[in-house]
Amino acid sequence: MNGKISSGEVMAICVAIIFAMFPGFANTLILSQSQNASLISLIIAFLLGLIPIGMIMYISTKINTNFFEFTKKNFKAFGYILDILLILVAIFTLLISNWLAIDFVISQFLTRSSYYLISILISVIIAITINKGIETLSRTIFILFIISVPVILLLLIPLIPYIELDNLKPYIDVPIKDILKSSFVFLTVAISPVFYILGLKNRTNDKKNFPRKILVGYIITSILIFIILFFIISVYGIDLGSLLTYPIYGLFKKVQIFGFIERIENFAAIFLITAYFSQISYFIYAIKNNLSNMFKIKSKKTKQIITYILSISIPIISIYLFKTYELAPSIEYVPYVLIIFYIILIIYFIRSLFIKTKTS
Amino acid sequence: MKKIIILFITIFLLSGCSYRELNDLAIISAIGIDYDNNEFKLTAQVMNVKSSNSGIAEEESLIYESTGPTIAKAIRNFSIRYPKNAYLGHLELIVINIEAAEQKLDEIFDYFIRSPEARSSSFVVIAKEQKANEILNPNNENKGNFPIEGLKTVLLDGTKRNGTIYDLTFEEFLSFYLKEGIDPLVPLIKITKNKGITASATIIEEMAPVQHNKVLKTLNQKQSIAYNTINNNYYDIIVDCKYQDKDFAAIVYNPKSEVNVELKNNKITVNIDINIESKITEIDSKINLTNKQIQNSLKKEVDKQLKNYITSLIDYCKENNSDIIGIGNKIYKNYFKEYKKYKNKNLYEIADFNIKINNKMYRYGNINKGAA
């Protein structure tokens, strides 16, 4: 292996890490805030989101080394503060997505199991994958992406007879501020993970197309989310769709093929679980990398230990915090916390404007 | 080596997650919900498959009963009296007694939609004349063959081939219940005892709307057919008509109906457009069915009959102030800003109805005149 990843794998990682926060969290928030206008709010958010995505793409054109070196070179001592902030935002995102993943698995499948036990089991798998290297991680995510996205789209086909376009009306049934509030959810939850893709720039074998792959990943995920929300609203109606915690999972319970193939919602669950797995794995990889560069850790064994510690401790802390402090209702404030990401993005973007790109 | 050890440990740890022996599960296929004296009484029909001496599997049902202040507690209480854990993963029918429906419908919805086990595709019926316990356990023997499969067929056939009921699933019931400006229509189940015959029969042949947690007056058969025609709920049904004082029956196929509501200058106009195909299936008259004039006359009689059915349904809605057709819902969707003015009003008293039936009658069966 030459330690390089392809641009297709970059795109797959981009799709997975954007999508992971939607089932059980962002989807529910968007549906309950903007009701029937969810699709409109998604379109507004997608268009507005092109601005920060464009900024991330621009920053990526200036990166020729690893992301830590890039930060150190361009921000000097302040770069350490930015690194720490990025690690903290990543840990915050991980605490949320770990809880979402484990809560989904336990509430739908393993109702009598211990949260901690399941999280440790998942963590071990994640740690082993990360320790194999970014090539293994990215290839795993890419293969899971190739399998799960077509499966999801195919499983939506039997739901077409259940679509009632009338359920989409009235198209705007909430004040404009609620539409903008739910656009804000998309802008923070979907865009903030994309920034961490910049860490892959120097690991890809197709640097020229790297910015384009970020854009393609963003567009694919937005289309996927749009299609899913469209089906939720047109099949269930907004009243029932916004009531459910996992409407996409509930939607697939309705699927019946040839009159006798049913209960295939668990195939759809594979898609949700792979999205969670991909985001958690990638973020832990990014944190491990950052810490290794920050503390100049070169030993492979030490890096592996750091991976295991992060993989196991973050889910345990997440479960502890959510259970002890009953944080589930506060999850709607997560988009406001993720505003920090935009501050970091603007700082990087402004600095990037002053970096001269070497032309060969 | 390390990976093998981790794998080994994982296998042992995972095998205990949510594992339950099949023999420990009471697989509930139908559940009856009664509410009396501030507590729920649940009656569950549990599948019990056992091998007989001949080695053939025999299927019978056991009846479990329990009570509790909430449904969740009542379901847990099954295990106090019976040695198995209730499992709702194969639930096919929910029978709700009218008192439970009128007093505790929100709680019933909440439990079943919140539970990850219960299937939201279970059918729902309301027991208006008897308790749900009497429906599921008519002989009070705690054992028997409650015809769950038969009832499912009745529900499906009654909808698709008779048009007199609607095979309402739990999820649809909740969806209609939550929607603005429309009252859900629920099939009614009852046990009848035919005179002179000791055997009782469980039948589902009527429907009634649920409005503000009240089960209203039952629809008659014609009103039910009108409802199913407007909502395109059947494949083909028989409509009985008269031509020159002689009876004839027509099969009405493939309804493709649309209800459009126009709101102009505070005037509501409801356009009900019904597109159907029909064919003569039986006629008590020696007439030549290839005669164009006669064809048109027969077609007009079918149209007239359907129009009567729909008018009867509209009159029902007017009388009972029940929005079964969903005019309020149409106004909500298409005239959202004006909806507040019309909410909770009896729209059927103030709306003008235009019923247009477009009927294509082009088949007559194997003979082209009456066999009489």
Short mmCIF file of C-alpha atoms in Angstrom, two decimals, chain B residues 39-310:
data_model
loop_
_atom_site.label_atom_id
_atom_site.label_comp_id
_atom_site.label_asym_id
_atom_site.label_seq_id
_atom_site.Cartn_x
_atom_site.Cartn_y
_atom_site.Cartn_z
CA GLU B 39 -57.98 0.70 34.27
CA PHE B 40 -57.18 -1.03 31.03
CA LYS B 41 -58.21 -4.60 30.53
CA LEU B 42 -56.22 -6.30 27.82
CA THR B 43 -57.15 -9.52 26.11
CA ALA B 44 -54.47 -11.04 23.96
CA GLN B 45 -54.77 -13.87 21.51
CA VAL B 46 -51.49 -15.73 21.72
CA MET B 47 -50.26 -18.15 19.07
CA ASN B 48 -49.61 -21.57 20.45
CA VAL B 49 -48.11 -24.03 17.98
CA LYS B 50 -47.44 -27.49 19.24
CA SER B 51 -46.79 -30.87 17.65
CA SER B 52 -49.45 -33.48 18.01
CA ASN B 53 -48.72 -37.20 18.41
CA SER B 54 -48.84 -37.60 14.65
CA GLY B 55 -45.98 -35.12 14.30
CA ILE B 56 -48.10 -32.49 12.55
CA ALA B 57 -47.95 -29.00 14.00
CA GLU B 58 -51.28 -27.89 15.43
CA GLU B 59 -52.06 -24.25 15.73
CA GLU B 60 -54.37 -22.99 18.39
CA SER B 61 -54.65 -19.77 20.24
CA LEU B 62 -54.54 -19.11 23.91
CA ILE B 63 -56.24 -16.14 25.49
CA TYR B 64 -54.29 -14.07 27.96
CA GLU B 65 -55.97 -11.44 30.08
CA SER B 66 -54.54 -8.76 32.29
CA THR B 67 -55.33 -5.37 33.72
CA GLY B 68 -53.35 -2.28 34.56
CA PRO B 69 -53.67 1.49 34.94
CA THR B 70 -51.72 1.94 31.70
CA ILE B 71 -51.35 -0.25 28.63
CA ALA B 72 -47.64 -0.70 29.26
CA LYS B 73 -48.32 -1.97 32.77
CA ALA B 74 -51.15 -4.20 31.63
CA ILE B 75 -48.89 -5.82 29.02
CA ARG B 76 -46.21 -6.42 31.63
CA ASN B 77 -48.85 -7.87 33.91
CA PHE B 78 -49.42 -10.72 31.44
CA SER B 79 -46.32 -12.33 32.86
CA ILE B 80 -47.78 -12.33 36.38
CA ARG B 81 -50.44 -14.85 35.39
CA TYR B 82 -48.82 -16.55 32.42
CA PRO B 83 -45.37 -18.03 32.08
CA LYS B 84 -44.35 -16.15 28.93
CA ASN B 85 -43.28 -12.65 27.94
CA ALA B 86 -45.67 -10.79 25.71
CA TYR B 87 -44.22 -10.12 22.26
CA LEU B 88 -45.96 -7.68 19.95
CA GLY B 89 -43.72 -8.17 16.91
CA HIS B 90 -46.39 -10.19 15.08
CA LEU B 91 -49.41 -8.18 16.12
CA GLU B 92 -51.99 -8.20 13.35
CA LEU B 93 -55.18 -6.87 14.85
CA ILE B 94 -56.02 -4.34 17.54
CA VAL B 95 -59.61 -4.38 18.80
CA ILE B 96 -60.48 -1.27 20.77
CA ASN B 97 -63.66 -1.14 22.78
CA ILE B 98 -65.70 2.02 22.24
CA GLU B 99 -65.21 3.24 25.82
CA ALA B 100 -61.45 2.82 25.55
CA ALA B 101 -61.54 4.63 22.19
CA GLU B 102 -63.54 7.53 23.58
CA GLN B 103 -61.60 7.96 26.80
CA LYS B 104 -58.10 6.76 26.15
CA LEU B 105 -57.38 6.92 22.46
CA ASP B 106 -54.37 9.23 22.85
CA GLU B 107 -52.77 6.86 25.30
CA ILE B 108 -53.42 3.87 23.05
CA PHE B 109 -51.83 5.68 20.12
CA ASP B 110 -48.89 6.71 22.21
CA TYR B 111 -48.09 3.22 23.45
CA PHE B 112 -48.28 1.43 20.12
CA ILE B 113 -46.45 4.04 18.08
CA ARG B 114 -43.76 4.48 20.71
CA SER B 115 -43.10 0.76 21.08
CA PRO B 116 -40.29 -0.44 18.77
CA GLU B 117 -41.79 -3.94 18.90
CA ALA B 118 -45.36 -3.32 17.80
CA ARG B 119 -46.00 -3.28 14.07
CA SER B 120 -47.73 -0.13 12.90
CA SER B 121 -49.22 -2.11 10.01
CA SER B 122 -51.62 -3.95 12.38
CA PHE B 123 -55.28 -3.51 11.53
CA VAL B 124 -57.50 -1.56 13.89
CA VAL B 125 -61.17 -2.13 14.55
CA ILE B 126 -63.54 -0.72 17.15
CA ALA B 127 -65.95 -2.88 19.10
CA LYS B 128 -69.07 -0.77 19.53
CA GLU B 129 -71.58 -3.29 20.77
CA GLN B 130 -69.45 -5.63 22.85
CA LYS B 131 -66.33 -5.51 24.94
CA ALA B 132 -63.09 -6.32 23.15
CA ASN B 133 -62.73 -9.20 25.59
CA GLU B 134 -66.01 -10.70 24.38
CA ILE B 135 -64.89 -10.36 20.77
CA LEU B 136 -61.56 -12.11 21.31
CA ASN B 137 -62.77 -14.61 23.87
CA PRO B 138 -66.44 -15.19 22.99
CA ASN B 139 -66.88 -18.47 24.83
CA ASN B 140 -64.77 -17.42 27.78
CA GLU B 141 -62.77 -20.57 27.46
CA ASN B 142 -59.32 -18.97 27.20
CA LYS B 143 -58.63 -21.21 24.30
CA GLY B 144 -59.95 -21.39 20.81
CA ASN B 145 -59.54 -20.52 17.24
CA PHE B 146 -60.17 -16.84 17.00
CA PRO B 147 -60.30 -16.36 13.26
CA ILE B 148 -57.53 -13.77 12.93
CA GLU B 149 -56.58 -14.90 9.44
CA GLY B 150 -60.24 -15.03 8.47
CA LEU B 151 -60.80 -11.54 9.82
CA LYS B 152 -57.84 -10.16 7.92
CA THR B 153 -59.35 -11.61 4.75
CA VAL B 154 -62.71 -10.09 5.64
CA LEU B 155 -61.10 -6.69 6.14
CA LEU B 156 -59.19 -6.86 2.88
CA ASP B 157 -62.07 -8.30 0.85
CA GLY B 158 -64.57 -6.00 2.47
CA THR B 159 -62.48 -3.09 1.24
CA LYS B 160 -61.25 -4.28 -2.13
CA ARG B 161 -64.26 -6.30 -3.31
CA ASN B 162 -67.26 -4.96 -1.42
CA GLY B 163 -66.28 -1.39 -0.67
CA THR B 164 -68.31 -1.53 2.55
CA ILE B 165 -65.43 -1.22 5.00
CA TYR B 166 -61.86 0.03 4.97
CA ASP B 167 -58.80 -2.00 6.03
CA LEU B 168 -57.45 0.65 8.36
CA THR B 169 -53.99 0.10 9.76
CA PHE B 170 -52.87 1.57 13.04
CA GLU B 171 -50.46 3.95 11.34
CA GLU B 172 -53.16 5.23 8.97
CA PHE B 173 -55.54 5.70 11.88
CA LEU B 174 -52.97 7.81 13.71
CA SER B 175 -52.12 9.72 10.54
CA PHE B 176 -55.77 10.62 9.90
CA TYR B 177 -56.28 11.39 13.57
CA LEU B 178 -53.41 13.88 13.58
CA LYS B 179 -54.32 15.53 10.28
CA GLU B 180 -56.17 18.79 10.34
CA GLY B 181 -59.72 18.89 8.95
CA ILE B 182 -60.51 15.22 8.48
CA ASP B 183 -62.14 12.57 10.67
CA PRO B 184 -60.80 9.02 10.44
CA LEU B 185 -63.23 6.28 9.57
CA VAL B 186 -62.79 3.07 11.57
CA PRO B 187 -64.29 -0.36 10.82
CA LEU B 188 -66.54 -1.80 13.53
CA ILE B 189 -66.37 -5.37 14.74
CA LYS B 190 -69.15 -7.26 16.44
CA ILE B 191 -70.38 -10.71 17.25
CA THR B 192 -73.78 -11.68 15.96
CA LYS B 193 -75.88 -14.64 16.90
CA ASN B 194 -78.16 -15.78 14.12
CA LYS B 195 -81.64 -16.74 15.27
CA GLY B 196 -82.02 -20.45 15.61
CA ILE B 197 -78.30 -21.03 15.27
CA THR B 198 -76.18 -21.33 18.37
CA ALA B 199 -72.85 -20.50 16.74
CA SER B 200 -71.78 -16.85 16.88
CA ALA B 201 -70.07 -15.05 14.09
CA THR B 202 -67.51 -12.28 14.28
CA ILE B 203 -68.20 -9.79 11.55
CA ILE B 204 -66.83 -6.52 10.31
CA GLU B 205 -69.35 -4.86 8.05
CA GLU B 206 -69.74 -1.26 9.14
CA MET B 207 -67.69 1.85 9.72
CA ALA B 208 -67.99 4.93 11.88
CA PRO B 209 -65.98 8.13 12.10
CA VAL B 210 -64.02 9.13 15.17
CA GLN B 211 -64.20 12.83 15.94
CA HIS B 212 -62.71 14.54 18.97
CA ASN B 213 -62.41 11.13 20.65
CA LYS B 214 -66.06 10.32 20.02
CA VAL B 215 -67.25 7.44 17.85
CA LEU B 216 -70.12 8.84 15.83
CA LYS B 217 -73.10 7.19 14.17
CA THR B 218 -72.40 4.24 11.91
CA LEU B 219 -72.39 4.72 8.16
CA ASN B 220 -74.76 2.57 6.14
CA GLN B 221 -73.48 0.40 3.33
CA LYS B 222 -74.17 2.93 0.59
CA GLN B 223 -72.36 5.70 2.44
CA SER B 224 -69.40 3.37 2.98
CA ILE B 225 -69.30 2.54 -0.74
CA ALA B 226 -69.39 6.27 -1.52
CA TYR B 227 -66.47 6.85 0.85
CA ASN B 228 -64.40 4.09 -0.71
CA THR B 229 -65.23 5.31 -4.22
CA ILE B 230 -64.11 8.84 -3.41
CA ASN B 231 -60.90 7.51 -1.87
CA ASN B 232 -60.15 4.91 -4.58
CA ASN B 233 -60.02 2.14 -2.01
CA TYR B 234 -61.30 -0.85 -3.98
CA TYR B 235 -60.54 -2.92 -7.09
CA ASP B 236 -64.13 -3.71 -8.04
CA ILE B 237 -67.47 -3.73 -6.28
CA ILE B 238 -71.05 -4.60 -7.09
CA VAL B 239 -73.56 -1.78 -7.37
CA ASP B 240 -77.25 -2.75 -7.47
CA CYS B 241 -79.45 -0.63 -9.71
CA LYS B 242 -82.84 -0.68 -11.39
CA TYR B 243 -83.70 -0.34 -15.07
CA GLN B 244 -87.36 -0.12 -15.98
CA ASP B 245 -88.23 -1.50 -12.55
CA LYS B 246 -86.05 -4.52 -13.09
CA ASP B 247 -82.99 -5.19 -11.02
CA PHE B 248 -79.55 -5.28 -12.45
CA ALA B 249 -76.06 -5.41 -10.96
CA ALA B 250 -73.01 -3.67 -12.30
CA ILE B 251 -69.40 -4.18 -11.34
CA VAL B 252 -67.66 -0.87 -10.86
CA TYR B 253 -63.90 -1.05 -11.45
CA ASN B 254 -60.82 1.04 -10.80
CA PRO B 255 -62.22 4.23 -9.33
CA LYS B 256 -59.94 7.19 -9.99
CA SER B 257 -61.58 9.92 -8.03
CA GLU B 258 -60.52 13.41 -7.11
CA VAL B 259 -61.95 15.89 -4.68
CA ASN B 260 -61.11 19.52 -5.40
CA VAL B 261 -62.14 22.33 -3.15
CA GLU B 262 -62.35 25.90 -4.42
CA LEU B 263 -62.63 28.82 -2.09
CA LYS B 264 -63.66 32.05 -3.78
CA ASN B 265 -65.22 35.07 -2.10
CA ASN B 266 -65.95 33.02 1.03
CA LYS B 267 -67.85 30.50 -1.05
CA ILE B 268 -66.77 26.86 -0.86
CA THR B 269 -67.30 24.72 -3.94
CA VAL B 270 -66.49 21.04 -3.74
CA ASN B 271 -65.98 19.24 -7.04
CA ILE B 272 -66.09 15.48 -6.73
CA ASP B 273 -64.91 13.88 -9.97
CA ILE B 274 -65.34 10.13 -10.17
CA ASN B 275 -63.81 8.22 -13.06
CA ILE B 276 -64.86 4.60 -13.17
CA GLU B 277 -65.27 1.66 -15.47
CA SER B 278 -68.24 -0.63 -15.18
CA LYS B 279 -69.74 -3.77 -16.60
CA ILE B 280 -73.10 -5.48 -16.33
CA THR B 281 -72.83 -8.62 -14.27
CA GLU B 282 -76.49 -9.55 -13.86
CA ILE B 283 -79.75 -8.27 -15.32
CA ASP B 284 -83.35 -9.31 -14.74
CA SER B 285 -84.60 -8.26 -18.11
CA LYS B 286 -84.50 -9.52 -21.65
CA ILE B 287 -82.90 -6.50 -23.22
CA ASN B 288 -80.38 -6.11 -25.98
CA LEU B 289 -77.19 -4.89 -24.38
CA THR B 290 -75.60 -4.07 -27.74
CA ASN B 291 -78.17 -1.31 -28.29
CA LYS B 292 -76.41 2.01 -27.75
CA GLN B 293 -79.46 3.68 -26.22
CA ILE B 294 -79.95 0.89 -23.73
CA GLN B 295 -76.23 0.93 -22.89
CA ASN B 296 -76.42 4.63 -22.13
CA SER B 297 -79.56 4.19 -20.05
CA LEU B 298 -77.95 1.44 -18.01
CA LYS B 299 -74.85 3.53 -17.58
CA LYS B 300 -76.96 6.47 -16.42
CA GLU B 301 -78.63 4.26 -13.82
CA VAL B 302 -75.24 3.21 -12.43
CA ASP B 303 -74.13 6.83 -12.36
CA LYS B 304 -77.38 7.85 -10.68
CA GLN B 305 -76.98 5.17 -8.05
CA LEU B 306 -73.39 6.18 -7.28
CA LYS B 307 -74.44 9.80 -7.14
CA ASN B 308 -77.15 8.85 -4.65
CA TYR B 309 -74.59 7.08 -2.54
CA ILE B 310 -72.31 10.12 -2.52
#
